[in-house]
Structure formats: C-alpha cells, structure tokens
Amino acid sequence: MSAQPDHAPLTPYAPAPGAPAELLAQLRADRRSTQWVPAFKQEWATALEKSRRRFSLGALYEVIQVWQARLASAPAVDAFLDSGHDDSDFMDLQEIQRRRR
C-alpha cells in the first residue's frame, strides 16, 4: 500500500506574468473605468499586502480571476439592462430570510 494519492492534484490557476497590466488596460478602456480602475487598484493593493504576509500568490490570482470574470460578463449585464426586463421583483437573501420569520 502506498501513502501517495491515486490522483494528481489540481494545478492552481496561474495567470500569465503580464495579466495584471493587461487587465488594467482593459479596465481603463471600459466605459466603467472611472469606477472599476480605482476598485481594481484597491483590491490589488489589498491582495498584494496579503500575499506579502502569507508568502502566497493566491490572493493576487483571485483578484485577477474575479476582474476577468467581471469584464467577461459585462456585455451580458449590459444587454440585460438594455433589454428593459423588469427585475424589480428581485429579492435578496436577507429579504427572503426576513419573510420566513
């Protein structure tokens, strides 16, 4: 019997070295840049400090993944908002929990 796992562990997501600069350029080109660029820079600074304390790049990778997903989903969000669908009946989780009490 072996103490080694019978499967290979998943390799964590590792963006390309230039991914943060590329992402920042994309954010600056977006119409939401006045809001998104400062938010990205703040999250990046927080993740950078966390990475320094923990000696891990995980927090930086996560920031890149989240912002890449935001950029990728922005056209779908815009299309939904432009479609005129009524989302006024949307309830958040806290409201649902209050109604159950």
Backbone as a chain_set.jsonl record, in Angstrom:
{"seq": "MSAQPDHAPLTPYAPAPGAPAELLAQLRADRRSTQWVPAFKQEWATALEKSRRRFSLGALYEVIQVWQARLASAPAVDAFLDSGHDDSDFMDLQEIQRRRR", "coords": {"N": [[0.834, -1.166, 0.0], [0.419, 2.279, -0.706], [1.234, 5.54, 0.424], [0.786, 7.62, -1.188], [-1.384, 9.788, -3.035], [-3.908, 8.582, -5.302], [-4.482, 10.113, -7.445], [-3.697, 12.972, -9.461], [-3.008, 16.114, -8.021], [-4.977, 19.075, -8.505], [-3.802, 21.671, -10.538], [-3.25, 24.915, -9.431], [-4.842, 27.904, -10.654], [-2.856, 29.939, -12.618], [-2.132, 32.989, -13.696], [-0.852, 34.605, -16.682], [2.356, 36.288, -16.631], [2.082, 38.988, -17.42], [-0.563, 39.538, -16.999], [-1.887, 41.198, -14.969], [-1.263, 43.866, -15.815], [-2.297, 43.856, -18.382], [-4.992, 43.4, -17.833], [-5.6, 45.724, -16.379], [-5.306, 47.606, -18.418], [-7.452, 46.867, -20.042], [-9.553, 47.429, -18.301], [-9.271, 50.19, -18.1], [-10.037, 50.91, -20.652], [-12.707, 50.382, -20.679], [-16.132, 51.509, -20.413], [-16.852, 51.863, -17.802], [-14.678, 52.685, -16.446], [-14.048, 54.776, -14.648], [-15.075, 53.937, -12.245], [-14.296, 51.274, -12.015], [-11.445, 51.069, -12.316], [-10.219, 52.374, -10.004], [-11.329, 50.657, -8.048], [-10.287, 48.156, -8.762], [-7.535, 48.691, -8.4], [-7.479, 49.13, -5.635], [-8.324, 46.625, -4.623], [-6.236, 45.089, -5.658], [-4.013, 46.156, -4.309], [-4.659, 45.455, -1.67], [-4.662, 42.654, -1.92], [-2.001, 42.292, -2.615], [-0.65, 43.063, -0.306], [-1.637, 41.096, 1.422], [-0.543, 38.859, 0.186], [2.153, 39.306, 0.618], [2.308, 38.995, 3.381], [1.548, 36.327, 3.694], [3.185, 34.895, 2.022], [2.268, 33.919, -0.437], [0.811, 33.656, -3.649], [-1.824, 33.416, -4.109], [-3.953, 35.204, -3.386], [-3.536, 37.333, -5.133], [-3.88, 36.065, -7.597], [-6.568, 35.431, -7.365], [-7.808, 37.965, -7.385], [-7.253, 38.734, -10.012], [-8.668, 36.738, -11.427], [-11.346, 37.28, -10.623], [-11.769, 39.887, -11.606], [-11.343, 39.466, -14.329], [-13.529, 37.865, -14.846], [-15.584, 39.689, -14.29], [-15.194, 41.562, -16.348], [-15.646, 39.89, -18.545], [-18.323, 39.212, -18.196], [-19.632, 41.61, -18.364], [-20.742, 42.559, -20.921], [-23.041, 40.895, -21.117], [-24.485, 41.652, -18.862], [-24.938, 44.339, -19.483], [-26.534, 43.966, -21.776], [-28.776, 42.752, -20.616], [-29.702, 44.813, -18.941], [-30.232, 46.771, -20.852], [-32.3, 45.573, -22.199], [-34.668, 46.036, -21.003], [-35.972, 44.372, -19.255], [-37.929, 43.677, -16.436], [-36.708, 43.757, -13.341], [-37.571, 44.318, -10.854], [-38.868, 42.769, -9.022], [-37.0, 41.315, -7.785], [-35.502, 39.701, -5.036], [-33.302, 39.884, -2.351], [-31.18, 37.656, -0.457], [-31.291, 38.27, 2.293], [-33.756, 39.552, 2.521], [-35.501, 37.476, 1.865], [-35.028, 35.745, 4.018], [-35.978, 37.34, 6.114], [-38.69, 37.373, 5.524], [-39.393, 34.771, 6.015], [-39.441, 34.538, 8.737]], "CA": [[0.0, 0.0, 0.0], [1.201, 3.499, -0.821], [0.654, 6.708, 1.073], [0.61, 8.631, -2.221], [-2.736, 9.828, -3.581], [-4.024, 7.897, -6.588], [-4.817, 11.096, -8.471], [-2.821, 14.144, -9.454], [-3.706, 17.294, -7.51], [-5.258, 20.102, -9.493], [-2.869, 22.786, -10.564], [-3.993, 26.158, -9.232], [-4.826, 28.851, -11.756], [-1.733, 30.876, -12.58], [-2.221, 33.856, -14.871], [0.401, 34.992, -17.334], [3.02, 37.355, -15.874], [1.601, 40.311, -17.798], [-2.023, 39.589, -16.851], [-2.397, 42.372, -14.247], [-1.153, 45.068, -16.649], [-3.257, 43.681, -19.478], [-6.314, 43.578, -17.245], [-5.751, 47.144, -16.067], [-5.513, 48.295, -19.701], [-8.829, 46.572, -20.448], [-10.437, 48.178, -17.405], [-9.188, 51.605, -18.475], [-10.732, 51.08, -21.927], [-14.131, 50.143, -20.475], [-16.902, 52.713, -20.086], [-16.981, 51.937, -16.348], [-13.307, 52.827, -15.934], [-13.945, 55.693, -13.508], [-15.403, 53.187, -11.032], [-13.615, 49.99, -11.958], [-9.988, 51.165, -12.153], [-9.867, 52.541, -8.584], [-11.71, 49.464, -7.292], [-9.281, 47.128, -9.049], [-6.275, 49.065, -7.75], [-7.626, 48.915, -4.19], [-8.318, 45.176, -4.383], [-4.898, 44.6, -5.966], [-3.136, 46.558, -3.206], [-5.008, 44.614, -0.524], [-4.174, 41.302, -2.197], [-0.541, 42.329, -2.603], [-0.247, 43.054, 1.105], [-1.948, 39.759, 1.947], [0.447, 37.942, -0.384], [3.433, 39.535, 1.31], [2.219, 38.412, 4.734], [1.368, 34.871, 3.644], [4.12, 34.299, 1.067], [1.445, 33.173, -1.38], [0.267, 34.468, -4.736], [-3.235, 33.062, -4.257], [-4.838, 36.37, -3.315], [-3.365, 38.088, -6.378], [-4.527, 35.283, -8.653], [-8.016, 35.546, -7.181], [-8.215, 39.297, -7.861], [-7.228, 38.698, -11.478], [-9.788, 35.904, -11.876], [-12.611, 37.972, -10.378], [-11.901, 41.013, -12.524], [-11.504, 38.919, -15.672], [-14.93, 37.427, -14.932], [-16.415, 40.892, -14.382], [-15.076, 42.087, -17.709], [-16.268, 38.944, -19.468], [-19.777, 39.207, -18.033], [-20.171, 42.967, -18.53], [-21.659, 42.683, -22.06], [-24.312, 40.23, -20.817], [-25.182, 42.514, -17.901], [-25.411, 45.491, -20.256], [-27.637, 43.527, -22.63], [-29.938, 42.557, -19.762], [-30.195, 46.119, -18.507], [-30.766, 47.457, -22.025], [-33.461, 44.855, -22.727], [-35.88, 46.539, -20.369], [-36.607, 43.384, -18.385], [-38.258, 44.203, -15.116], [-36.134, 42.963, -12.257], [-37.967, 44.967, -9.605], [-39.364, 41.776, -8.069], [-35.837, 40.626, -7.24], [-35.355, 39.758, -3.582], [-32.02, 39.365, -1.918], [-31.254, 36.588, 0.529], [-31.712, 38.806, 3.593], [-35.202, 39.791, 2.481], [-36.148, 36.161, 1.898], [-34.92, 35.26, 5.387], [-36.886, 38.132, 6.948], [-40.068, 36.956, 5.245], [-39.608, 33.433, 6.579], [-39.555, 34.649, 10.204]], "C": [[0.887, 1.241, 0.0], [0.476, 4.651, -0.141], [0.412, 7.831, 0.067], [-0.834, 8.622, -2.727], [-2.772, 9.158, -4.957], [-4.437, 8.84, -7.719], [-3.861, 12.284, -8.363], [-3.595, 15.339, -8.912], [-3.913, 18.314, -8.624], [-4.236, 21.218, -9.396], [-3.66, 24.067, -10.374], [-3.845, 27.061, -10.454], [-3.649, 29.793, -11.59], [-1.795, 31.727, -13.84], [-0.846, 34.135, -15.46], [1.035, 36.146, -16.554], [2.5, 38.755, -16.196], [0.117, 40.509, -17.6], [-2.518, 40.81, -16.074], [-2.358, 43.647, -15.093], [-2.146, 45.021, -17.806], [-4.682, 43.926, -18.984], [-6.576, 45.049, -16.927], [-5.984, 47.959, -17.341], [-6.945, 48.072, -20.204], [-9.825, 47.344, -19.587], [-10.437, 49.659, -17.761], [-9.944, 51.895, -19.771], [-12.243, 50.91, -21.793], [-14.844, 51.429, -20.09], [-17.068, 52.907, -18.578], [-15.64, 52.243, -15.668], [-13.204, 53.745, -14.719], [-14.268, 54.996, -12.189], [-14.514, 51.952, -10.894], [-12.116, 50.102, -11.714], [-9.611, 51.402, -10.691], [-10.209, 51.311, -7.732], [-10.699, 48.339, -7.511], [-7.976, 47.441, -8.328], [-6.331, 48.839, -6.243], [-7.585, 47.424, -3.862], [-6.931, 44.591, -4.63], [-3.935, 44.937, -4.824], [-3.394, 45.709, -1.962], [-4.474, 43.201, -0.707], [-2.653, 41.241, -2.167], [-0.017, 42.295, -1.169], [-0.5, 41.683, 1.739], [-0.923, 38.74, 1.441], [1.8, 38.094, 0.293], [3.441, 38.891, 2.692], [2.213, 36.889, 4.695], [2.365, 34.154, 2.742], [3.387, 33.408, 0.066], [0.891, 34.128, -2.429], [-1.232, 34.243, -4.929], [-4.171, 34.255, -4.268], [-4.743, 37.207, -4.586], [-4.042, 37.369, -7.543], [-6.044, 35.431, -8.582], [-8.533, 36.9, -7.686], [-8.261, 39.313, -9.387], [-8.407, 37.898, -12.012], [-11.121, 36.636, -11.746], [-12.812, 39.099, -11.376], [-11.994, 40.554, -13.975], [-12.948, 38.466, -15.87], [-15.867, 38.631, -15.036], [-16.379, 41.479, -15.789], [-15.791, 41.188, -18.711], [-17.789, 38.982, -19.392], [-20.416, 40.568, -18.26], [-21.084, 43.104, -19.749], [-23.024, 42.028, -21.806], [-25.134, 41.059, -19.836], [-25.744, 43.729, -18.614], [-26.607, 45.124, -21.121], [-28.903, 43.328, -21.816], [-30.541, 43.897, -19.355], [-30.83, 46.887, -19.665], [-32.037, 46.819, -22.561], [-34.77, 45.334, -22.116], [-36.597, 45.511, -19.52], [-36.82, 43.987, -17.004], [-37.677, 43.283, -14.056], [-36.509, 43.542, -10.894], [-38.499, 43.973, -8.575], [-38.223, 40.948, -7.479], [-35.789, 40.794, -5.732], [-33.988, 39.198, -3.219], [-32.224, 38.351, -0.797], [-31.734, 37.087, 1.886], [-33.218, 39.056, 3.614], [-35.984, 38.485, 2.54], [-36.143, 35.609, 3.328], [-35.844, 36.032, 6.32], [-38.326, 37.68, 6.746], [-40.393, 35.59, 5.826], [-39.845, 33.483, 8.082], [-40.955, 34.926, 10.633]], "O": [[1.955, 1.262, 0.613], [-0.754, 4.714, -0.141], [-0.114, 8.883, 0.431], [-1.442, 7.557, -2.835], [-1.78, 9.17, -5.685], [-4.71, 8.39, -8.832], [-3.298, 12.554, -7.303], [-4.739, 15.555, -9.312], [-3.121, 18.399, -9.562], [-3.859, 21.647, -8.305], [-4.644, 24.292, -11.079], [-2.857, 26.99, -11.185], [-3.471, 30.383, -10.524], [-1.535, 31.231, -14.937], [0.181, 33.926, -14.815], [0.327, 36.901, -15.888], [2.483, 39.619, -15.32], [-0.422, 41.544, -17.992], [-3.504, 41.417, -16.492], [-3.314, 44.423, -15.087], [-2.756, 46.031, -18.157], [-5.474, 44.586, -19.655], [-7.669, 45.553, -17.185], [-6.776, 48.901, -17.336], [-7.569, 48.992, -20.732], [-10.826, 47.851, -20.093], [-11.482, 50.309, -17.728], [-10.436, 53.006, -19.965], [-12.983, 51.264, -22.71], [-14.239, 52.332, -19.512], [-17.392, 54.006, -18.129], [-15.498, 52.074, -14.457], [-12.363, 53.519, -13.848], [-13.792, 55.413, -11.133], [-14.043, 51.627, -9.804], [-11.564, 49.295, -10.967], [-8.751, 50.69, -10.173], [-9.471, 50.965, -6.809], [-10.305, 47.655, -6.567], [-7.377, 46.559, -7.713], [-5.348, 48.408, -5.64], [-6.892, 47.008, -2.932], [-6.494, 43.701, -3.9], [-3.133, 44.096, -4.42], [-2.455, 45.295, -1.281], [-3.909, 42.615, 0.216], [-2.081, 40.24, -1.735], [0.94, 41.585, -0.863], [0.327, 41.179, 2.499], [-0.49, 37.863, 2.189], [2.506, 37.109, 0.513], [4.443, 38.317, 3.119], [2.801, 36.237, 5.558], [2.385, 32.924, 2.704], [3.823, 32.297, -0.238], [0.546, 35.27, -2.124], [-1.835, 34.829, -5.828], [-5.092, 34.309, -5.082], [-5.75, 37.731, -5.064], [-4.697, 37.999, -8.373], [-6.717, 35.543, -9.606], [-9.576, 36.965, -8.337], [-9.201, 39.843, -9.98], [-9.076, 38.333, -12.95], [-11.935, 36.608, -12.669], [-13.899, 39.252, -11.932], [-12.668, 41.201, -14.776], [-13.522, 38.662, -16.941], [-16.839, 38.593, -15.79], [-17.414, 41.847, -16.346], [-16.464, 41.675, -19.619], [-18.469, 38.806, -20.404], [-21.641, 40.66, -18.341], [-22.138, 43.727, -19.623], [-24.05, 42.556, -22.235], [-26.354, 41.152, -19.973], [-26.891, 44.113, -18.385], [-27.58, 45.875, -21.196], [-29.99, 43.69, -22.265], [-31.756, 44.083, -19.422], [-31.838, 47.57, -19.486], [-32.78, 47.461, -23.304], [-35.848, 45.07, -22.647], [-37.729, 45.75, -19.099], [-35.974, 44.718, -16.49], [-38.123, 42.146, -13.903], [-35.836, 43.281, -9.897], [-38.574, 44.291, -7.388], [-38.466, 39.984, -6.753], [-36.007, 41.888, -5.211], [-33.577, 38.156, -3.73], [-33.324, 38.217, -0.261], [-32.502, 36.401, 2.56], [-33.877, 38.796, 4.62], [-37.02, 38.409, 3.2], [-37.148, 35.069, 3.789], [-36.434, 35.444, 7.225], [-39.096, 37.614, 7.704], [-41.556, 35.292, 6.098], [-40.405, 32.541, 8.641], [-41.221, 35.048, 11.829]]}, "num_chains": 1, "name": "protein.A"}
